C-alpha positions as a printed NumPy array, in Angstrom:
array([[  2.978,  35.363, -42.977],
       [  5.964,  32.973, -43.204],
       [  9.074,  34.2  , -44.937],
       [ 11.254,  31.794, -47.049],
       [ 14.702,  32.222, -48.298],
       [ 15.371,  31.892, -52.059],
       [ 17.114,  28.553, -51.5  ],
       [ 14.055,  27.173, -49.602],
       [ 11.719,  28.554, -52.233],
       [ 13.646,  26.892, -55.079],
       [ 13.629,  23.498, -53.135],
       [  9.966,  23.755, -52.547],
       [  9.224,  24.674, -56.144],
       [ 11.07 ,  21.49 , -57.206],
       [  9.14 ,  19.38 , -54.762],
       [  5.816,  20.872, -55.986],
       [  6.514,  20.205, -59.622],
       [  4.94 ,  16.752, -59.639],
       [  1.994,  17.784, -57.38 ],
       [ -1.614,  18.067, -58.617],
       [ -3.874,  20.852, -57.421],
       [ -5.883,  19.777, -54.325],
       [ -8.04 ,  22.828, -53.907],
       [ -9.83 ,  24.877, -56.46 ],
       [-11.05 ,  28.438, -56.23 ],
       [-13.95 ,  29.082, -58.654],
       [-16.458,  31.836, -59.23 ],
       [-17.6  ,  32.267, -55.566],
       [-14.006,  33.301, -54.705],
       [-12.127,  32.573, -51.519],
       [-14.965,  31.626, -49.144],
       [-14.618,  30.367, -45.587],
       [-15.175,  26.791, -46.779],
       [-12.336,  27.058, -49.305],
       [-10.084,  28.56 , -46.682],
       [-10.825,  25.674, -44.369],
       [-10.204,  23.097, -46.985],
       [ -6.814,  24.808, -47.78 ],
       [ -6.053,  24.702, -44.002],
       [ -6.87 ,  20.947, -43.779],
       [ -4.686,  20.17 , -46.83 ],
       [ -1.706,  22.29 , -45.551],
       [ -1.915,  20.364, -42.349],
       [ -1.874,  17.108, -44.069],
       [  0.611,  17.755, -46.792],
       [  2.514,  21.006, -45.882],
       [  3.001,  21.904, -49.566],
       [ -0.027,  22.237, -51.9  ],
       [ -1.041,  23.525, -55.287],
       [ -4.271,  25.59 , -55.643],
       [ -5.977,  26.145, -58.955],
       [ -7.793,  29.46 , -59.473],
       [-10.476,  29.573, -62.223],
       [-10.685,  33.149, -63.373],
       [ -8.713,  35.426, -65.661],
       [ -7.86 ,  38.358, -63.343],
       [ -4.204,  38.277, -62.302],
       [ -5.024,  40.885, -59.541],
       [ -7.616,  38.538, -58.027],
       [ -5.176,  35.607, -58.019],
       [ -2.501,  37.78 , -56.292],
       [ -5.194,  38.953, -53.634],
       [ -6.162,  35.353, -52.991],
       [ -2.551,  34.289, -52.452],
       [ -1.881,  37.137, -50.037],
       [ -5.132,  36.452, -48.054],
       [ -4.333,  32.687, -47.897],
       [ -0.849,  33.403, -46.61 ],
       [ -2.044,  36.008, -44.091],
       [ -4.91 ,  34.149, -42.644],
       [ -3.426,  30.594, -42.488],
       [  0.3  ,  31.629, -41.584],
       [  1.648,  30.129, -44.735],
       [  4.302,  31.175, -47.316],
       [  3.749,  31.804, -50.926],
       [  6.129,  29.649, -52.857],
       [  5.089,  30.406, -56.408],
       [  2.344,  31.983, -58.473],
       [  2.532,  30.743, -62.054],
       [ -0.459,  31.121, -64.416],
       [ -3.529,  30.048, -62.649],
       [ -1.728,  27.906, -60.01 ],
       [ -0.752,  28.918, -56.51 ],
       [  1.814,  27.022, -54.624],
       [  1.627,  27.453, -50.835],
       [  3.73 ,  26.046, -48.053],
       [  3.213,  25.846, -44.31 ],
       [  5.377,  23.59 , -42.148],
       [  3.626,  20.962, -39.996],
       [  3.45 ,  21.429, -36.296],
       [  6.194,  19.893, -34.276],
       [  3.784,  17.4  , -32.599],
       [  2.674,  15.879, -35.968],
       [  6.267,  15.395, -37.13 ],
       [  6.977,  13.339, -34.137],
       [  3.911,  11.223, -34.68 ],
       [  4.93 ,  10.526, -38.264],
       [  8.497,   9.532, -37.176],
       [  7.05 ,   7.241, -34.487],
       [  5.388,   4.812, -36.933],
       [  7.052,   1.507, -36.962],
       [  8.462,   0.199, -40.206],
       [  6.619,  -2.63 , -41.868],
       [  7.911,  -6.102, -41.203],
       [ 10.241,  -7.445, -43.885],
       [ 11.263, -10.867, -44.825],
       [ 14.889, -11.658, -43.688],
       [ 17.289, -11.689, -46.695],
       [ 18.344, -15.283, -45.998],
       [ 14.739, -16.647, -46.023],
       [ 13.619, -18.176, -49.32 ],
       [ 10.77 , -16.555, -51.298],
       [  7.449, -18.152, -51.279],
       [  5.824, -18.656, -54.641],
       [  2.124, -17.944, -55.253],
       [  1.361, -21.572, -55.123],
       [  2.881, -22.092, -51.714],
       [  0.14 , -19.967, -50.148],
       [ -2.745, -21.847, -51.832],
       [ -2.   , -25.06 , -49.773]])
């Protein structure tokens, strides 16, 4: 299980504030399919929110511990029925993200074209 410092945890909580839950754990609990979906989303986003439907706080804590142990993630926050989990992306995928070329932009000196200019 990944360990975070309090400063890292605070920054991740701030980043997660505007996120919507991407995975839900319902009455069947934490199944293999749900774990696989959490793994896919952690690979894609690094930081995710998980909504747990159920009133048992002990079950939610057990789910959080199991997710972190099996997927090598860190628990950022457990607030109400939301779990916030973080796992840094592998080094190879970060390089692939950085290698994307920036979209071509119009030079600042070039005049803007109006909508009618394209209708020709």
